[in-house]
Amino acid sequence: MKTRRSFLSQIIASGVAPVFIPAHVLRSQTAPSNKITLGVIGVGSQGTHDMRAFLNHEDVRVRAVCDVNKKNIERAQQAVAERYGSADVKVLSDFRELNRDKSVDAVLMALPVHWHSIPATDAILNGKHIYHEKPMGMSMQESKHVRAAVKKTGVVFQFGTQQRSDLKFRWACELARNGRLGKLKEIQVGVPGGKIGPDFPEQPVPEHVDWERWVGPAPMTSFNVEKLKRDNHENITNFSLGMISCWGIHHLDIAQWGNGTDETGPISVEGEATYPDKGGCDAVLTWKMRMEYANAAPITFVNEKNMGIGHGTRFIGENGWVHVLRGNIKASDDAILRDPANKEGMMPIKLINSIEHTRNFVDAIKNKQRAICDIETAVRSDTLPQLTAMALKAKRKLLWDPKAETLTNDDAANALMNARPFRGEWKLPEIG
């Protein structure tokens, strides 16, 4: 049998260059025993995007994919075939079967939000390390339940807030944490608002979709193909808390990082919002929220362009500001960013350096250490959009005890932390 080295040597010696040599042919091989085997639960747009990132790692092997939409499965198989030269991957429609597969070391969970907590907890209790797409879930109870499972089993947990693995976000947070802007006065966070419509008239369920399973623990609703699209189901309250959570978690997480509040949270949350008055999307449309901290800068959280606040996270200090979003960082004075002493990694307080989020997860598994966005960080950051949702439902200012993780003297609002009733057979797996 020819080795890859001899194969490449013959090509070079012949003087004939191939048009394309797959990257995996050029990489050094990793012994199968040293590979992390991965199962993917949910191979829609986000799940397939994440899976492709894992496929780039020589020491990872995608072993199984799970989805209730056969077209998603077909696209996932194609991606696997492009990488491995064969679509030899287990195909499952029940996440419980994948989670009990002893040939799988880790799970990527990238389902619609209403499905996050149940399969994630089940995977963790079956000893699977987990890359958990954001947000944590539909309620704070679900977030805490997943955390309890991680603490019991000790698996590696990585949250899908991948901006922490981006140099520009780390740089902005290091500037804020090192006082290079002066004392922080405020952090402004702007993310896309909700949407209006379209209407979703009932349609026949196509053969390639198991709609009963897609809806799962959520209240049953009629099928319309548009509901399968992420931009729509993330704006429907049957399936999501809306953009305050699905987008908000990303930049609120960066606000937490730069504020130095990863182990705590706000002490009060209040604000106002508007909602669509027509169409099939009913999640929050616009909002203005204020979060006060005991010993850190307050956060103003809005839908972008509201109050003149743009997309991203802006740290405002006594001596200037820095604004960061995907692909861009700018400051009130260019000299702040040009100063060699202010460069990322050059200041006294140095934040964790992760250059790629899925790589950080794999390395954490191999090195038996915490990932950059571990479960404590995830729950603390996710608490901010959860509190936002609760304050909007309660229609009043909420006082939060970040140490006890409960609302102060407010039984009615504390009830909003609980998960809504799950439909049918579905429930959160018992941790014991």
Coordinates of C-alpha atoms in Angstrom, one line a residue:
M1 CA 0.0 0.0 0.0
K2 CA 1.3 3.4 -0.9
T3 CA 1.7 5.9 1.9
R4 CA 0.5 9.5 1.5
R5 CA 4.2 10.6 1.5
S6 CA 5.1 8.3 -1.4
F7 CA 2.0 9.3 -3.2
L8 CA 2.9 13.0 -3.0
S9 CA 6.5 12.3 -3.8
Q10 CA 5.5 10.6 -7.1
I11 CA 3.3 13.5 -8.0
I12 CA 6.2 16.0 -7.4
A13 CA 8.7 13.8 -9.3
S14 CA 6.4 13.5 -12.3
G15 CA 6.4 17.3 -12.7
V16 CA 2.7 17.2 -13.1
A17 CA 0.9 19.3 -10.5
P18 CA -2.6 18.3 -9.6
V19 CA -5.3 21.0 -9.8
F20 CA -6.3 20.4 -6.2
I21 CA -5.0 18.4 -3.3
P22 CA -7.4 18.3 -0.4
A23 CA -6.1 19.9 2.8
H24 CA -6.6 16.7 4.8
V25 CA -4.2 14.9 2.4
L26 CA -1.5 17.5 3.1
R27 CA -1.9 17.3 6.9
S28 CA -0.2 14.9 9.1
Q29 CA -2.3 12.0 10.2
T30 CA -3.7 11.5 13.7
A31 CA -4.0 8.0 14.9
P32 CA -7.7 7.0 15.3
S33 CA -7.1 6.3 19.0
N34 CA -6.1 9.9 19.5
K35 CA -9.1 11.4 17.8
I36 CA -12.0 13.0 19.6
T37 CA -15.2 11.5 18.2
L38 CA -18.1 13.9 17.8
G39 CA -21.8 13.5 17.5
V40 CA -23.9 16.4 16.1
I41 CA -27.4 17.0 17.4
G42 CA -29.1 19.5 15.0
V43 CA -27.5 20.0 11.6
G44 CA -29.5 23.0 10.4
S45 CA -27.7 26.2 9.4
Q46 CA -25.8 26.8 12.7
G47 CA -25.2 23.2 13.4
T48 CA -23.7 22.5 9.9
H49 CA -21.6 25.7 10.2
D50 CA -20.2 24.5 13.5
M51 CA -19.7 21.0 12.3
R52 CA -17.6 22.2 9.3
A53 CA -15.3 23.9 11.8
F54 CA -14.9 20.6 13.7
L55 CA -14.3 18.9 10.4
N56 CA -11.2 21.1 9.9
H57 CA -9.5 19.5 12.9
E58 CA -7.4 16.5 12.1
D59 CA -7.8 15.1 15.6
V60 CA -11.6 15.1 15.4
R61 CA -13.8 12.6 13.7
V62 CA -17.5 13.3 13.2
R63 CA -19.1 9.9 14.0
A64 CA -22.9 10.6 14.0
V65 CA -25.4 13.3 13.0
C66 CA -29.0 13.6 14.4
D67 CA -31.8 15.7 13.0
V68 CA -35.6 15.4 12.4
N69 CA -35.3 17.1 9.0
K70 CA -34.0 14.7 6.3
K71 CA -32.8 17.6 4.1
N72 CA -30.6 18.8 6.9
I73 CA -29.2 15.3 7.2
E74 CA -28.4 15.1 3.5
R75 CA -26.5 18.4 3.6
A76 CA -24.6 17.2 6.7
Q77 CA -23.7 13.9 5.0
Q78 CA -22.4 15.9 2.0
A79 CA -20.2 18.0 4.2
V80 CA -18.8 14.9 5.9
A81 CA -18.2 13.3 2.5
E82 CA -16.4 16.3 1.2
R83 CA -14.0 16.1 4.2
Y84 CA -13.5 12.4 4.6
G85 CA -14.1 11.2 1.1
S86 CA -17.1 9.1 2.3
A87 CA -20.5 9.9 3.9
D88 CA -19.8 7.0 6.3
V89 CA -21.5 8.6 9.4
K90 CA -24.3 7.3 11.6
V91 CA -27.6 9.0 10.9
L92 CA -30.1 9.2 13.8
S93 CA -33.4 11.0 14.4
D94 CA -33.5 10.5 18.2
F95 CA -30.9 12.4 20.2
R96 CA -31.2 9.9 23.0
E97 CA -29.7 7.2 20.8
L98 CA -26.8 9.3 19.9
N99 CA -26.1 10.3 23.5
R100 CA -26.0 6.7 24.6
D101 CA -23.5 5.7 21.8
K102 CA -20.3 4.8 23.5
S103 CA -18.3 5.4 20.4
V104 CA -19.0 9.2 20.7
D105 CA -16.8 11.3 23.0
A106 CA -18.4 14.7 22.6
V107 CA -21.6 16.3 21.3
L108 CA -22.3 19.5 19.4
M109 CA -25.8 20.6 20.3
A110 CA -27.2 23.2 17.8
L111 CA -31.0 22.9 17.9
P112 CA -33.7 25.6 18.0
V113 CA -33.7 27.3 21.4
H114 CA -36.8 25.5 22.8
W115 CA -34.9 22.2 22.4
H116 CA -31.6 23.3 24.1
S117 CA -31.8 22.1 27.7
I118 CA -33.3 18.6 27.4
P119 CA -30.9 16.9 24.9
A120 CA -28.0 18.9 26.3
T121 CA -28.6 17.6 29.9
D122 CA -29.2 14.1 28.5
A123 CA -25.8 14.2 26.7
I124 CA -24.0 15.5 29.7
L125 CA -25.5 12.9 32.0
N126 CA -24.3 10.3 29.5
G127 CA -20.7 11.6 30.0
K128 CA -20.5 13.5 26.7
H129 CA -18.4 16.7 26.6
I130 CA -20.6 19.3 25.0
Y131 CA -20.3 22.3 22.7
H132 CA -23.6 23.9 23.6
E133 CA -24.9 26.5 21.1
K134 CA -26.3 29.6 22.7
P135 CA -28.5 30.7 24.4
M136 CA -28.7 28.3 27.4
G137 CA -32.5 27.8 27.1
M138 CA -35.9 29.3 27.5
S139 CA -35.7 29.8 31.2
M140 CA -33.2 30.3 34.0
Q141 CA -34.3 27.0 35.6
E142 CA -33.1 25.2 32.4
S143 CA -29.7 27.0 32.5
K144 CA -29.1 26.0 36.1
H145 CA -30.2 22.4 35.4
V146 CA -27.6 22.1 32.7
R147 CA -25.0 23.6 35.0
A148 CA -25.9 21.0 37.7
A149 CA -25.4 18.2 35.2
V150 CA -22.0 19.5 34.2
K151 CA -20.9 19.8 37.9
K152 CA -22.0 16.3 38.6
T153 CA -20.2 14.7 35.6
G154 CA -17.2 16.9 35.2
V155 CA -17.5 17.0 31.4
V156 CA -15.9 19.8 29.4
F157 CA -18.5 22.4 28.5
Q158 CA -18.1 25.1 25.8
F159 CA -20.7 27.8 25.2
G160 CA -21.3 29.0 21.6
T161 CA -20.3 32.6 22.5
Q162 CA -17.4 32.4 20.0
Q163 CA -16.6 36.1 20.2
R164 CA -14.3 35.3 23.2
S165 CA -12.1 33.5 20.7
D166 CA -11.7 36.7 18.6
L167 CA -8.7 38.9 19.1
K168 CA -10.6 42.2 18.6
F169 CA -13.1 41.4 21.4
R170 CA -10.3 40.2 23.7
W171 CA -8.4 43.4 23.0
A172 CA -11.4 45.6 23.7
C173 CA -12.0 43.8 27.0
E174 CA -8.3 44.0 28.0
L175 CA -8.4 47.8 27.4
A176 CA -11.4 48.1 29.6
R177 CA -10.1 45.8 32.3
N178 CA -6.7 47.5 32.4
G179 CA -8.0 51.0 32.9
R180 CA -6.8 52.2 29.6
L181 CA -10.1 54.1 29.1
G182 CA -10.1 55.4 32.6
K183 CA -12.7 54.2 35.1
L184 CA -15.6 52.5 33.3
K185 CA -18.7 54.7 33.4
E186 CA -21.1 52.7 31.2
I187 CA -21.2 49.8 28.8
Q188 CA -23.6 50.1 25.8
V189 CA -24.8 46.9 24.0
G190 CA -26.7 47.1 20.7
V191 CA -28.0 44.0 18.8
P192 CA -30.5 43.5 16.0
G193 CA -34.1 44.0 17.1
G194 CA -37.0 41.6 16.4
K195 CA -39.1 41.4 13.2
I196 CA -42.6 41.8 12.0
G197 CA -44.2 38.9 10.1
P198 CA -44.6 37.2 7.9
D199 CA -47.9 35.3 8.5
F200 CA -47.6 31.6 8.8
P201 CA -50.8 29.9 7.4
E202 CA -51.0 26.2 8.0
Q203 CA -49.4 24.0 5.4
P204 CA -49.3 20.2 5.0
V205 CA -46.2 18.7 6.7
P206 CA -43.8 17.4 4.1
E207 CA -42.4 13.9 4.3
H208 CA -38.9 15.0 5.0
V209 CA -39.8 16.7 8.3
D210 CA -41.0 15.1 11.6
W211 CA -42.9 18.1 12.8
E212 CA -44.2 16.5 16.0
R213 CA -40.6 15.9 17.0
W214 CA -39.4 19.4 15.8
V215 CA -41.9 21.1 18.0
G216 CA -41.1 18.6 20.8
P217 CA -41.5 20.2 24.3
A218 CA -42.9 23.4 23.0
P219 CA -46.7 24.1 22.7
M220 CA -48.0 22.5 19.5
T221 CA -48.5 24.8 16.5
S222 CA -49.4 24.3 12.9
F223 CA -46.7 23.6 10.3
N224 CA -45.4 26.2 7.9
V225 CA -42.1 25.8 6.1
E226 CA -41.1 29.3 7.1
K227 CA -41.0 28.3 10.7
L228 CA -38.1 26.1 10.0
K229 CA -36.0 29.1 9.1
R230 CA -33.8 30.4 12.0
D231 CA -34.6 34.0 11.3
N232 CA -38.3 33.2 11.9
H233 CA -38.4 30.6 14.7
E234 CA -36.0 32.7 16.8
N235 CA -38.6 35.5 16.7
I236 CA -41.6 33.2 17.8
T237 CA -42.2 32.9 21.5
N238 CA -43.2 29.2 21.2
F239 CA -39.6 28.5 20.3
S240 CA -37.4 31.4 21.6
L241 CA -37.1 34.5 23.8
G242 CA -36.3 36.5 20.7
M243 CA -33.3 38.7 19.8
I244 CA -32.8 39.8 23.4
S245 CA -31.5 36.3 23.9
C246 CA -30.4 34.9 20.6
W247 CA -28.4 37.9 19.6
G248 CA -28.2 39.6 23.0
I249 CA -26.2 36.8 24.6
H250 CA -23.2 37.5 22.3
H251 CA -22.5 41.1 23.1
L252 CA -23.8 40.9 26.7
D253 CA -21.2 38.1 27.2
I254 CA -18.5 40.5 26.0
A255 CA -19.9 43.2 28.3
Q256 CA -19.5 40.8 31.2
W257 CA -16.0 39.9 30.2
G258 CA -14.8 43.5 29.9
N259 CA -16.7 44.5 33.0
G260 CA -14.8 41.8 35.1
T261 CA -18.2 40.4 36.2
D262 CA -17.9 36.8 35.0
E263 CA -18.5 35.5 38.5
T264 CA -21.4 37.8 39.4
G265 CA -24.2 39.8 37.7
P266 CA -26.4 42.9 37.9
I267 CA -28.2 43.9 41.1
S268 CA -31.2 45.5 39.2
V269 CA -32.7 45.4 35.7
E270 CA -35.5 47.6 34.3
G271 CA -36.7 48.8 31.0
E272 CA -39.4 48.8 28.4
A273 CA -40.2 47.2 25.1
T274 CA -42.5 47.0 22.1
Y275 CA -43.9 44.0 20.3
P276 CA -45.2 43.2 16.8
D277 CA -48.9 44.0 16.3
K278 CA -49.2 41.8 13.2
G279 CA -47.7 38.8 11.5
G280 CA -46.5 35.4 12.8
C281 CA -43.5 36.7 14.8
D282 CA -44.5 37.7 18.3
A283 CA -41.2 38.1 20.2
V284 CA -39.9 41.4 21.4
L285 CA -39.4 44.0 18.7
T286 CA -37.6 46.9 20.3
W287 CA -36.3 47.5 23.9
K288 CA -34.4 49.8 26.2
M289 CA -32.9 48.1 29.3
R290 CA -30.7 49.3 32.1
M291 CA -28.6 46.9 34.3
E292 CA -27.0 48.3 37.4
Y293 CA -24.1 46.5 39.2
A294 CA -22.9 46.8 42.8
N295 CA -19.2 47.2 42.0
A296 CA -19.0 47.5 38.2
A297 CA -20.1 49.7 35.3
P298 CA -23.9 49.7 34.4
I299 CA -25.0 48.2 31.1
T300 CA -27.4 49.9 28.7
F301 CA -28.9 47.2 26.5
V302 CA -31.0 48.1 23.4
N303 CA -32.0 47.0 19.9
E304 CA -29.3 48.7 17.7
K305 CA -29.9 52.3 16.7
N306 CA -32.2 52.8 19.6
M307 CA -31.0 55.7 21.7
G308 CA -28.3 56.2 19.1
I309 CA -26.5 53.0 20.2
G310 CA -25.0 51.0 17.3
H311 CA -24.4 47.3 16.9
G312 CA -21.7 45.8 19.2
T313 CA -20.3 46.5 22.6
R314 CA -19.0 49.9 23.6
F315 CA -16.9 50.4 26.8
I316 CA -17.1 54.0 27.9
G317 CA -14.6 55.3 30.4
E318 CA -13.7 58.6 31.9
N319 CA -10.9 59.1 29.4
G320 CA -12.4 57.6 26.2
W321 CA -14.2 54.6 24.7
V322 CA -13.7 51.6 22.6
H323 CA -16.3 50.0 20.4
V324 CA -16.1 46.4 19.2
L325 CA -18.2 44.3 16.8
R326 CA -17.4 41.4 14.5
G327 CA -14.6 42.4 12.2
N328 CA -14.1 45.9 13.6
I329 CA -12.7 47.7 16.6
K330 CA -12.5 51.5 17.0
A331 CA -11.8 54.0 19.7
S332 CA -12.6 57.6 20.6
D333 CA -9.0 58.4 19.8
D334 CA -6.9 56.3 17.4
A335 CA -4.0 56.8 19.7
I336 CA -5.6 54.4 22.2
L337 CA -5.3 51.6 19.7
R338 CA -1.9 52.7 18.2
D339 CA -0.1 52.8 21.6
P340 CA 2.2 49.8 21.7
A341 CA 1.6 49.5 25.5
N342 CA -2.1 49.1 24.7
K343 CA -1.8 46.2 22.3
E344 CA -3.6 43.0 22.9
G345 CA -1.6 40.7 25.2
M346 CA 0.8 43.6 26.3
M347 CA -1.2 44.9 29.3
P348 CA -0.9 43.6 32.9
I349 CA -4.3 41.9 32.9
K350 CA -4.2 39.3 30.1
L351 CA -7.4 37.5 29.3
I352 CA -7.5 33.9 28.0
N353 CA -6.1 33.7 24.5
S354 CA -8.2 31.4 22.3
I355 CA -7.8 31.8 18.5
E356 CA -10.6 29.4 17.4
H357 CA -13.6 28.4 19.5
T358 CA -14.0 24.7 18.4
R359 CA -10.2 24.2 18.7
N360 CA -10.3 25.6 22.3
F361 CA -13.0 23.0 23.1
V362 CA -11.1 20.1 21.6
D363 CA -7.9 21.2 23.4
A364 CA -9.8 21.5 26.7
I365 CA -11.0 17.9 26.4
K366 CA -7.5 16.6 25.6
N367 CA -5.8 18.6 28.3
K368 CA -8.6 18.0 30.9
Q369 CA -9.2 21.7 31.6
R370 CA -11.9 24.3 31.4
A371 CA -12.9 25.7 28.0
I372 CA -12.8 29.5 27.6
C373 CA -16.7 29.7 27.8
D374 CA -17.3 27.1 30.5
I375 CA -20.6 26.5 32.2
E376 CA -20.2 29.1 35.0
T377 CA -19.4 31.8 32.4
A378 CA -22.3 30.6 30.2
V379 CA -24.9 30.7 33.0
R380 CA -23.7 34.1 34.3
S381 CA -23.8 35.7 30.8
D382 CA -27.1 34.1 29.9
T383 CA -28.6 35.5 33.1
L384 CA -28.6 39.0 31.6
P385 CA -31.0 38.2 28.7
Q386 CA -33.0 36.0 31.0
L387 CA -33.4 38.9 33.5
T388 CA -34.3 41.1 30.6
A389 CA -37.1 38.8 29.6
M390 CA -38.3 38.5 33.2
A391 CA -38.3 42.3 33.7
L392 CA -40.3 42.8 30.5
K393 CA -42.9 40.2 31.6
A394 CA -43.1 41.5 35.1
K395 CA -43.3 45.1 33.7
R396 CA -41.3 46.5 36.6
K397 CA -37.8 46.9 38.0
L398 CA -36.4 43.7 39.3
L399 CA -33.8 43.5 42.1
W400 CA -31.4 40.6 41.7
D401 CA -29.1 38.9 44.2
P402 CA -26.2 37.6 42.1
K403 CA -24.8 35.6 44.9
A404 CA -28.0 33.7 45.7
E405 CA -29.1 33.9 42.0
T406 CA -32.6 34.9 43.0
L407 CA -34.8 38.0 42.9
T408 CA -35.1 40.0 46.2
N409 CA -38.5 39.7 47.9
D410 CA -40.4 39.2 44.7
D411 CA -42.1 35.8 44.7
A412 CA -44.2 36.6 41.6
A413 CA -41.2 37.5 39.5
N414 CA -39.1 34.6 40.9
A415 CA -41.7 32.3 39.4
L416 CA -40.7 33.6 36.0
M417 CA -37.4 31.8 36.5
N418 CA -39.2 28.4 36.2
A419 CA -39.4 26.5 32.9
R420 CA -42.8 26.6 31.3
P421 CA -44.6 23.2 31.2
F422 CA -43.1 20.8 28.7
R423 CA -45.4 19.1 26.2
G424 CA -46.1 15.4 26.0
E425 CA -43.4 13.0 27.2
W426 CA -40.7 15.6 27.4
K427 CA -39.1 16.8 30.7
L428 CA -35.7 17.7 32.0
P429 CA -33.7 14.6 32.7
E430 CA -33.3 13.9 36.5
I431 CA -29.8 14.6 37.7
G432 CA -30.0 12.7 41.0

